[in-house]
Coordinates of C-alpha atoms and ligand atoms in Angstrom, one line a residue:
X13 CA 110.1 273.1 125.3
X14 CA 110.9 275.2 122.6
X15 CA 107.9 277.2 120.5
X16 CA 107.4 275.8 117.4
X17 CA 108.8 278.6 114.5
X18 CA 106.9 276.7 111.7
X19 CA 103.7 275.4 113.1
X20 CA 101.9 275.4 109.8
X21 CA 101.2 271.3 110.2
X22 CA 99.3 271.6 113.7
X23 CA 97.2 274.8 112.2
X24 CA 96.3 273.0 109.5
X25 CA 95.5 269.5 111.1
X26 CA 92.9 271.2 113.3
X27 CA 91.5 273.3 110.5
X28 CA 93.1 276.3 111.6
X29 CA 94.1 279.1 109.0
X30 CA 97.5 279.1 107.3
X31 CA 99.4 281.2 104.7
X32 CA 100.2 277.7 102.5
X33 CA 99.6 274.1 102.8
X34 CA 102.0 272.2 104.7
X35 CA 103.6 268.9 103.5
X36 CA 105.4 266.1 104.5
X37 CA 105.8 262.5 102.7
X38 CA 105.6 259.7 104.4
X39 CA 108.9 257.5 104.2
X40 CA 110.5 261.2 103.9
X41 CA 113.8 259.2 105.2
X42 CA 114.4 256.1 103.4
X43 CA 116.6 254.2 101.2
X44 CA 115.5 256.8 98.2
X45 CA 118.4 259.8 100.1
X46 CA 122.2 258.7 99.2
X47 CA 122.4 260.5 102.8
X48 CA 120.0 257.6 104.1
X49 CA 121.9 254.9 102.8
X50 CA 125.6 256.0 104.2
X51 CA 123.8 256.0 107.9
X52 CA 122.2 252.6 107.7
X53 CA 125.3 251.1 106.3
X54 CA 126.9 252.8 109.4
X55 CA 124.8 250.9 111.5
X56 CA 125.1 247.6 109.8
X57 CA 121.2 247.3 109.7
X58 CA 118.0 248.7 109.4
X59 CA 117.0 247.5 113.3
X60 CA 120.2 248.7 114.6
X61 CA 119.6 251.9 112.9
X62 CA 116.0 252.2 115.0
X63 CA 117.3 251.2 118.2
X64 CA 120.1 254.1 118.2
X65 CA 118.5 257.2 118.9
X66 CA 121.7 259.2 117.7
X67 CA 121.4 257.3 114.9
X68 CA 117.3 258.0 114.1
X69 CA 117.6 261.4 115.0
X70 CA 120.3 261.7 112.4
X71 CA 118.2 260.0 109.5
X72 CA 115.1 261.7 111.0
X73 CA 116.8 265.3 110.0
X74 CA 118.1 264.4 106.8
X75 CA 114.8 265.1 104.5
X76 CA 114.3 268.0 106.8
X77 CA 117.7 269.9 105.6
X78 CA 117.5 268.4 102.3
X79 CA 113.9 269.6 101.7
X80 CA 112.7 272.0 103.9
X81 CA 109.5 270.0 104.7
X82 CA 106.9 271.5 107.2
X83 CA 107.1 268.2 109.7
X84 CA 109.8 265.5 111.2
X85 CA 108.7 262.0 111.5
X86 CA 110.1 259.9 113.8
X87 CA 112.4 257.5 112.2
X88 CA 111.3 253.8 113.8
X89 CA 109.0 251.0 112.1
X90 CA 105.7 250.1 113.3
X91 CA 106.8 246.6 114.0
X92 CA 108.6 247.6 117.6
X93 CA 105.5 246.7 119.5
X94 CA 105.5 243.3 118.4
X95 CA 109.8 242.9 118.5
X96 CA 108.9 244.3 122.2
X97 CA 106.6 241.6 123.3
X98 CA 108.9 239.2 122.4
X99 CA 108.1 238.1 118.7
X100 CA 111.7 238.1 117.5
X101 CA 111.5 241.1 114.7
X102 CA 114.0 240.4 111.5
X103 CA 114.9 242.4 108.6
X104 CA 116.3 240.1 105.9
X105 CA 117.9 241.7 102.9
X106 CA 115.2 242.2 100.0
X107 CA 112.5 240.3 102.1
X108 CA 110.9 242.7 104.9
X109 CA 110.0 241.7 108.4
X110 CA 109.4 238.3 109.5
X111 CA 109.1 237.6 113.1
X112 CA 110.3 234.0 114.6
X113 CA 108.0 233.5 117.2
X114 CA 104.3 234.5 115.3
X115 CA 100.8 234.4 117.0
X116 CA 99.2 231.2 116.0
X117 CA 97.0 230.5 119.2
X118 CA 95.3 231.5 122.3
X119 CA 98.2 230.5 124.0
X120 CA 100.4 232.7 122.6
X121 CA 98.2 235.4 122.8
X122 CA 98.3 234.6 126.6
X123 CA 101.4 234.6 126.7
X124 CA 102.1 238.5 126.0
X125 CA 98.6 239.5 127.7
X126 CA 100.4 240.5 130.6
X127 CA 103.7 242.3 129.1
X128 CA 104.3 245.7 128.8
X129 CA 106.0 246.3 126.2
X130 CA 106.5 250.2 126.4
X131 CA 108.9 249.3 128.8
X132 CA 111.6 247.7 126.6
X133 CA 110.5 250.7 123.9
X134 CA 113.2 253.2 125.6
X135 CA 115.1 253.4 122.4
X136 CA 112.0 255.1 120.6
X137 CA 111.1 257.6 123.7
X138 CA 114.8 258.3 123.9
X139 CA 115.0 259.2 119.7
X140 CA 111.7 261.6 120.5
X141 CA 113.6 263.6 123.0
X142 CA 116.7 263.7 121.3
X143 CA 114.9 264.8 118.0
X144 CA 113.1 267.8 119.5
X145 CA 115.8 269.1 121.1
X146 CA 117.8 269.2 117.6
X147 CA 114.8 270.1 116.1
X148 CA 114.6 273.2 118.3
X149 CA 110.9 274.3 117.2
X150 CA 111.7 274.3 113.7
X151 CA 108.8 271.8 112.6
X152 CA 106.6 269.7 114.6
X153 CA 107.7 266.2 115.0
X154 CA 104.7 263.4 114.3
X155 CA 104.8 260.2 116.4
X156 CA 103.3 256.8 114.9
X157 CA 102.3 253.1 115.4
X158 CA 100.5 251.0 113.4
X159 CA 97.1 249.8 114.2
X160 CA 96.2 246.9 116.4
X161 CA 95.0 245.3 113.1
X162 CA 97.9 246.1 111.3
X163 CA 100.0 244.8 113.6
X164 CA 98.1 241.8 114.4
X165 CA 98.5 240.9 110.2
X166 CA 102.1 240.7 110.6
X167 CA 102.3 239.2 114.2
X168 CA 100.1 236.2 112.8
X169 CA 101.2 235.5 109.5
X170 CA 104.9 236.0 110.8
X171 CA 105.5 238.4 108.0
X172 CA 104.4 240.6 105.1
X173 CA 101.6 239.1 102.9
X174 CA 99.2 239.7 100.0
X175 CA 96.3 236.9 100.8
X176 CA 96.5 237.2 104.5
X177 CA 95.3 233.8 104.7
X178 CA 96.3 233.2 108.8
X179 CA 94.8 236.5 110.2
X180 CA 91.7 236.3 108.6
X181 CA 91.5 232.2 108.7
X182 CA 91.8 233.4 112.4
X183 CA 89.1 236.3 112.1
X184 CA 86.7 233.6 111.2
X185 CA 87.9 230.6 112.7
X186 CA 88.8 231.3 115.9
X187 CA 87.7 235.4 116.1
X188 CA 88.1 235.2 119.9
X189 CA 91.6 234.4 119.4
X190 CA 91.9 237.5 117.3
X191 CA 89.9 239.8 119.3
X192 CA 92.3 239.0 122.2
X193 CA 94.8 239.7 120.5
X194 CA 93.4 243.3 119.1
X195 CA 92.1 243.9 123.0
X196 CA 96.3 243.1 123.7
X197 CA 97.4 245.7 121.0
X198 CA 94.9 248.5 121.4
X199 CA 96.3 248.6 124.9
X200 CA 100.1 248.6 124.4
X201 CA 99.7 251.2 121.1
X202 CA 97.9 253.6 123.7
X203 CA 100.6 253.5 125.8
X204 CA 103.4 253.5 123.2
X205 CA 101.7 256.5 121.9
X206 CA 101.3 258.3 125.3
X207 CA 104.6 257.2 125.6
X208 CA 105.7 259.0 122.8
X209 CA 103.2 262.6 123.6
X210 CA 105.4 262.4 127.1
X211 CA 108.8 262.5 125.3
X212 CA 107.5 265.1 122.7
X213 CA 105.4 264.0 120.3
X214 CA 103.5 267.2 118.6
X215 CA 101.1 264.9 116.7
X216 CA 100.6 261.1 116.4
X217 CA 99.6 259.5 113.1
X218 CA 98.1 255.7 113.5
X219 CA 99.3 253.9 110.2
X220 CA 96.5 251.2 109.5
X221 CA 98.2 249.7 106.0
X222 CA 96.2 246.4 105.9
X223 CA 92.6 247.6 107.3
X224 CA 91.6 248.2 103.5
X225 CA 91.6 244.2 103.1
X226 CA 88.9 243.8 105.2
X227 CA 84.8 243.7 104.4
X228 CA 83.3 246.9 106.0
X229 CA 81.8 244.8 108.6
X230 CA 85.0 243.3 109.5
X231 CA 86.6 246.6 109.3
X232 CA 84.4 248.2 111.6
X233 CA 84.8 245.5 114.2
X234 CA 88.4 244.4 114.1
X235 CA 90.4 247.5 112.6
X236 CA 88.5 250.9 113.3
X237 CA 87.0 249.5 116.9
X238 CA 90.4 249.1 118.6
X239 CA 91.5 252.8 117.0
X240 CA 88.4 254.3 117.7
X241 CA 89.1 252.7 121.3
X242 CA 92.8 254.7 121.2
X243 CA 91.5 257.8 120.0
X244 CA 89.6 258.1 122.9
X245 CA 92.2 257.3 125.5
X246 CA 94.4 259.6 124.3
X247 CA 92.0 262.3 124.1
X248 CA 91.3 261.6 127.6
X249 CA 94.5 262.5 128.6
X250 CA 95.3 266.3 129.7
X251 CA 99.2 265.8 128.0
X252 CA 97.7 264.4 124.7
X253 CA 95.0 267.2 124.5
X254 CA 97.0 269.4 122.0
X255 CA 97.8 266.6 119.9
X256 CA 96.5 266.1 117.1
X257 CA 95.3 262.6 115.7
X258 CA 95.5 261.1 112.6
X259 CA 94.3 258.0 111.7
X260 CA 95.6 256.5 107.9
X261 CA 93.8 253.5 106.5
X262 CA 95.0 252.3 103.1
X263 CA 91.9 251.5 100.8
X264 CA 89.9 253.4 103.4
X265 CA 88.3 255.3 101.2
X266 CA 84.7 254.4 101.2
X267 CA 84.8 254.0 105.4
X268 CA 85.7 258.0 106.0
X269 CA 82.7 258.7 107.7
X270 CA 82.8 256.2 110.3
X271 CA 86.8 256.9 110.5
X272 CA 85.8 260.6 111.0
X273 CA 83.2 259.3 113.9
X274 CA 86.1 258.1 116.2
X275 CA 87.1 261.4 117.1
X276 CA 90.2 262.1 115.1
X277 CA 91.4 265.4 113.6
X278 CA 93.0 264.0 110.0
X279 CA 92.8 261.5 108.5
X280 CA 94.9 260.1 105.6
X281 CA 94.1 259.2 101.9
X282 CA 95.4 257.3 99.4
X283 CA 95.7 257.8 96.0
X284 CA 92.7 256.1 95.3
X285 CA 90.3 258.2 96.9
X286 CA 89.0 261.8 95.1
X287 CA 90.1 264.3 98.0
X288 CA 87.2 266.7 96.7
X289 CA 84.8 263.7 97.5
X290 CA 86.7 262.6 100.6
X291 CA 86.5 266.8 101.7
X292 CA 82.5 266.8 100.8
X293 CA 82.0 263.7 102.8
X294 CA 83.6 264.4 106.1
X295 CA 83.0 268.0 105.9
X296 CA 84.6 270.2 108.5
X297 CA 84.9 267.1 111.0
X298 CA 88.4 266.3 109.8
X299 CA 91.5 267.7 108.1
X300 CA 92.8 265.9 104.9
X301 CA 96.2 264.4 104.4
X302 CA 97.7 263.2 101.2
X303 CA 96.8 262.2 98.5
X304 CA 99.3 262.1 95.5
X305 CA 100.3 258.6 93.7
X306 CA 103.6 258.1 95.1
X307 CA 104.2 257.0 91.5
X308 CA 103.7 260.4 90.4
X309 CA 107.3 261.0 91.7
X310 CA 108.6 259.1 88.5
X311 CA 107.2 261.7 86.1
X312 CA 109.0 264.5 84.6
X313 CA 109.0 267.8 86.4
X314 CA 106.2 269.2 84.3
X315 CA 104.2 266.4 85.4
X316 CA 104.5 267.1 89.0
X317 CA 103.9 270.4 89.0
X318 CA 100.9 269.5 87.2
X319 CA 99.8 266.7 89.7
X320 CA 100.4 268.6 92.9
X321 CA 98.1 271.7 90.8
X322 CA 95.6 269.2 90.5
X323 CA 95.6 267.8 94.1
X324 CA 95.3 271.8 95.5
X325 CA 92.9 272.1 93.5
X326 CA 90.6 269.4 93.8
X327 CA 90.7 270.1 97.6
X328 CA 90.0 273.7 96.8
X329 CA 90.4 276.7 99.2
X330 CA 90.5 277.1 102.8
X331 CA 92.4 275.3 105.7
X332 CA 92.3 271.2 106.3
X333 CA 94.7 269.8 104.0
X334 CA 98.2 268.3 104.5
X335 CA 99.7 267.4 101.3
X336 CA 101.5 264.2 101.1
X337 CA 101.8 261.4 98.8
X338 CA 98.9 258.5 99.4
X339 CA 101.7 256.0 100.7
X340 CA 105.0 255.8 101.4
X341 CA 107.6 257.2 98.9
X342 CA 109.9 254.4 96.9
X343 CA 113.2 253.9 96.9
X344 CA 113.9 254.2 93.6
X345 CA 112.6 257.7 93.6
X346 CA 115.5 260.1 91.7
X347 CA 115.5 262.5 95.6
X348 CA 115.6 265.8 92.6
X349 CA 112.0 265.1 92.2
X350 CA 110.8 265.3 95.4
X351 CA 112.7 269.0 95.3
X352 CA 110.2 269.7 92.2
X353 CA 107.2 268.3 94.7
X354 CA 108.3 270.6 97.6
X355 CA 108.9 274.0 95.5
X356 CA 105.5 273.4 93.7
X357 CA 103.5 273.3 96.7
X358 CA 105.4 276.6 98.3
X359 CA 105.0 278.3 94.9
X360 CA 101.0 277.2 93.6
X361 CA 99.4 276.5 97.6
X362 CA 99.4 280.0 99.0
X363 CA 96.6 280.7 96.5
X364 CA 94.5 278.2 98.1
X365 CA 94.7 280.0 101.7
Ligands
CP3_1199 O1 107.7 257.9 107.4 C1 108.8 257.9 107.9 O2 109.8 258.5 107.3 C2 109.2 257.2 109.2 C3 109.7 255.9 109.1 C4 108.8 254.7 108.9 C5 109.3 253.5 108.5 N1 108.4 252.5 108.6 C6 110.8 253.3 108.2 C7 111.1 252.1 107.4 C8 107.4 254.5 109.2 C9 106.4 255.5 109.5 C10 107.2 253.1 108.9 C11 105.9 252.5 109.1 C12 105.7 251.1 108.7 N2 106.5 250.1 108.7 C13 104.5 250.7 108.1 C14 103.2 251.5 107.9 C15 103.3 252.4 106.8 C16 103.4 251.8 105.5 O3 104.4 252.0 104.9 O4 102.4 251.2 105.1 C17 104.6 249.3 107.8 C18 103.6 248.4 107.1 C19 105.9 248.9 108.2 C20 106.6 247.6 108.2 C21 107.7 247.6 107.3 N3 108.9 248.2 107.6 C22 107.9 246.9 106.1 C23 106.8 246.1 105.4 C24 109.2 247.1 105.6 C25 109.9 246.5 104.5 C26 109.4 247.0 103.2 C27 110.1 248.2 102.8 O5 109.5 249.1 102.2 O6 111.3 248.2 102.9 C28 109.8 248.0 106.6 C29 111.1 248.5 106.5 C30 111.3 250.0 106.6 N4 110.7 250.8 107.5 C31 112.3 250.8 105.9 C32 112.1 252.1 106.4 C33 112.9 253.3 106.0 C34 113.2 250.3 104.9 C35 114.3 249.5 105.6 C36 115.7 249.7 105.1 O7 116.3 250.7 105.2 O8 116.1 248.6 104.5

């Protein structure tokens, strides 16, 4: 395996010195790049496009050689875990993910107890070797998976939602249902992401999108449990010892401290958390990724020079900060902006360090 030439990412992740603050954006390769949308056209569909790792690691590199950014992310979706263990994953036009088998019982939950569904996941392992060796050291590449809970939202409500009215009717209806079902999924994204550490993952980000909808109590128990539960498998093992973790919760922000507690080396914010406040809160426990308003991206170049100023300078000096946007970025994102993002951060972070 090759060195890494830019290793600016894993330095700052575990607080290490760097020369500038290193950035990525999540969604980096999406539907926003013209060079995005030829591909996935080439493959007919977006599912198609994740199951052929020539195809991934071709998407995967495009916001690389367009930008210049200091990571790769592997190009999948956090729903292959659940497609996997036999849910029956779709992507309709306009609509999202719906799945045509969803959990609504104990049954079904028994039903995939025993599966292991890293087996029929060769696709992703495949796109992770393939992408480091094109990658050849240039940046690190980050693996991912959503949370058990994350996961569990769309597996039981069959697709995306806003009231989540089946996974939490289940959380207090029939919580042993649930919990079986997290106690499933904490297992399988272990192994997915071990998995993914074998085949050359450099760092693995767990992408916990709905655990913001949940009381703290709630949260504790049925979203941060099962990472916290993952965080220290992984860091159990001698292969995943280097890598570091970090753990996104959307609408985290008043839970850092506990998030911090599992172990982790980063974890993410969103745009509605003060990264000054998040970085006087967890201290030196963790590294900070994020946070900027993906929205920000629609402002004039002015304006995003201003906002990435801002978001430097809130977290202040020293090491610990990946900058990125607080969610993924949107598609209808004019891609010349996110050229004004990248050069602003080279040009006002090395002040910071
Ligand atoms: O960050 C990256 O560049 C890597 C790629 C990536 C995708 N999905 C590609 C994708 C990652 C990390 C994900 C994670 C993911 N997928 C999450 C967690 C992060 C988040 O955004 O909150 C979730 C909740 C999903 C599930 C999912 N996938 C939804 C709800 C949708 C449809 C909504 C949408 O934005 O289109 C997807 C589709 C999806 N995943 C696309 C991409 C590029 C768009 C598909 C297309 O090309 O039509």
């Amino acid at each position: 395996m090759s060195v890494l030439k830019n290793d600016l990412l894993i330095r700052a992740l575990l607080r290490k010195e760097v020369e500038r603050t290193p950035m990525w954006i999540m969604r980096q390769a999406g539907r926003y790049l013209p060079e995005y949308r030829a591909t996935r056209k080439r493959a007919g569909n977006f599912l198609t496009l994740c199951k052929t790792p020539e195809l991934a690691c071709e998407v995967t590199m495009q916001p690389l050689d367009r930008y210049g950014f200091d990571a790769a992310i592997l190009f999948s979706d956090i729903l292959t875990i659940p497609d996997a263990l036999g849910l029956g994953l779709q992507f309709s036009e306009g609509e999202g993910p719906s799945f045509k088998s969803p959990i609504t019982s104990m049954a079904d939950v028994e039903r995939i107890t025993n599966l292991s569904p890293v087996n029929e996941l060769g696709y992703v392992t495949d796109a992770v070797s393939l992408i480091r060796k094109e990658l050849d050291g240039r940046v690190p590449l980050i693996g991912f998976s959503g949370s058990p809970w994350t996961l569990a939202t769309y597996m039981v409500e069959g697709k995306g939602s806003k009231e989540f009215h089946k996974v939490k009717g289940m959380l207090y209806k029939e919580p042993e249902t649930l919990e079986k079902l997290l106690d499933v999924l904490s297992k399988s994204v272990t192994d997915y992401l071990v998995a993914q550490i074998s085949a050359g993952a450099q760092t693995v980000m767990i992408f916990d999108t709905w655990g913001g909808v949940l009381s703290k109590e709630c949260y504790l128990k049925y979203s941060l449990s099962p990472m916290q539960k993952i965080v220290r498998e992984l860091k159990k093992i001698t292969s995943a010892k280097d890598v570091p973790i970090v753990l996104f919760t959307k609408g985290g922000g008043n839970w850092l401290n506990e998030m911090a507690a599992t172990g982790c080396d980063a974890l993410g914010l969103d745009w509605t958390t003060e990264i000054d406040a998040a970085r006087a809160q967890v201290g030196d426990k963790v590294a900070l990724q994020g946070n900027l308003d993906p929205c920000v991206l629609y402002g004039s170049d002015q304006i995003i020079r201003k906002e990435v100023k801002k978001v430097l300078h809130k977290f202040g000096k020293g090491s610990g900060h990946v900058l990125n946007l607080g969610h993924g970025i949107q598609q209808y994102v004019d891609p010349n902006k996110v050229t004004v993002l990248v050069e602003a951060v080279k040009e006002f972070s090395p002040a910071y360090h």
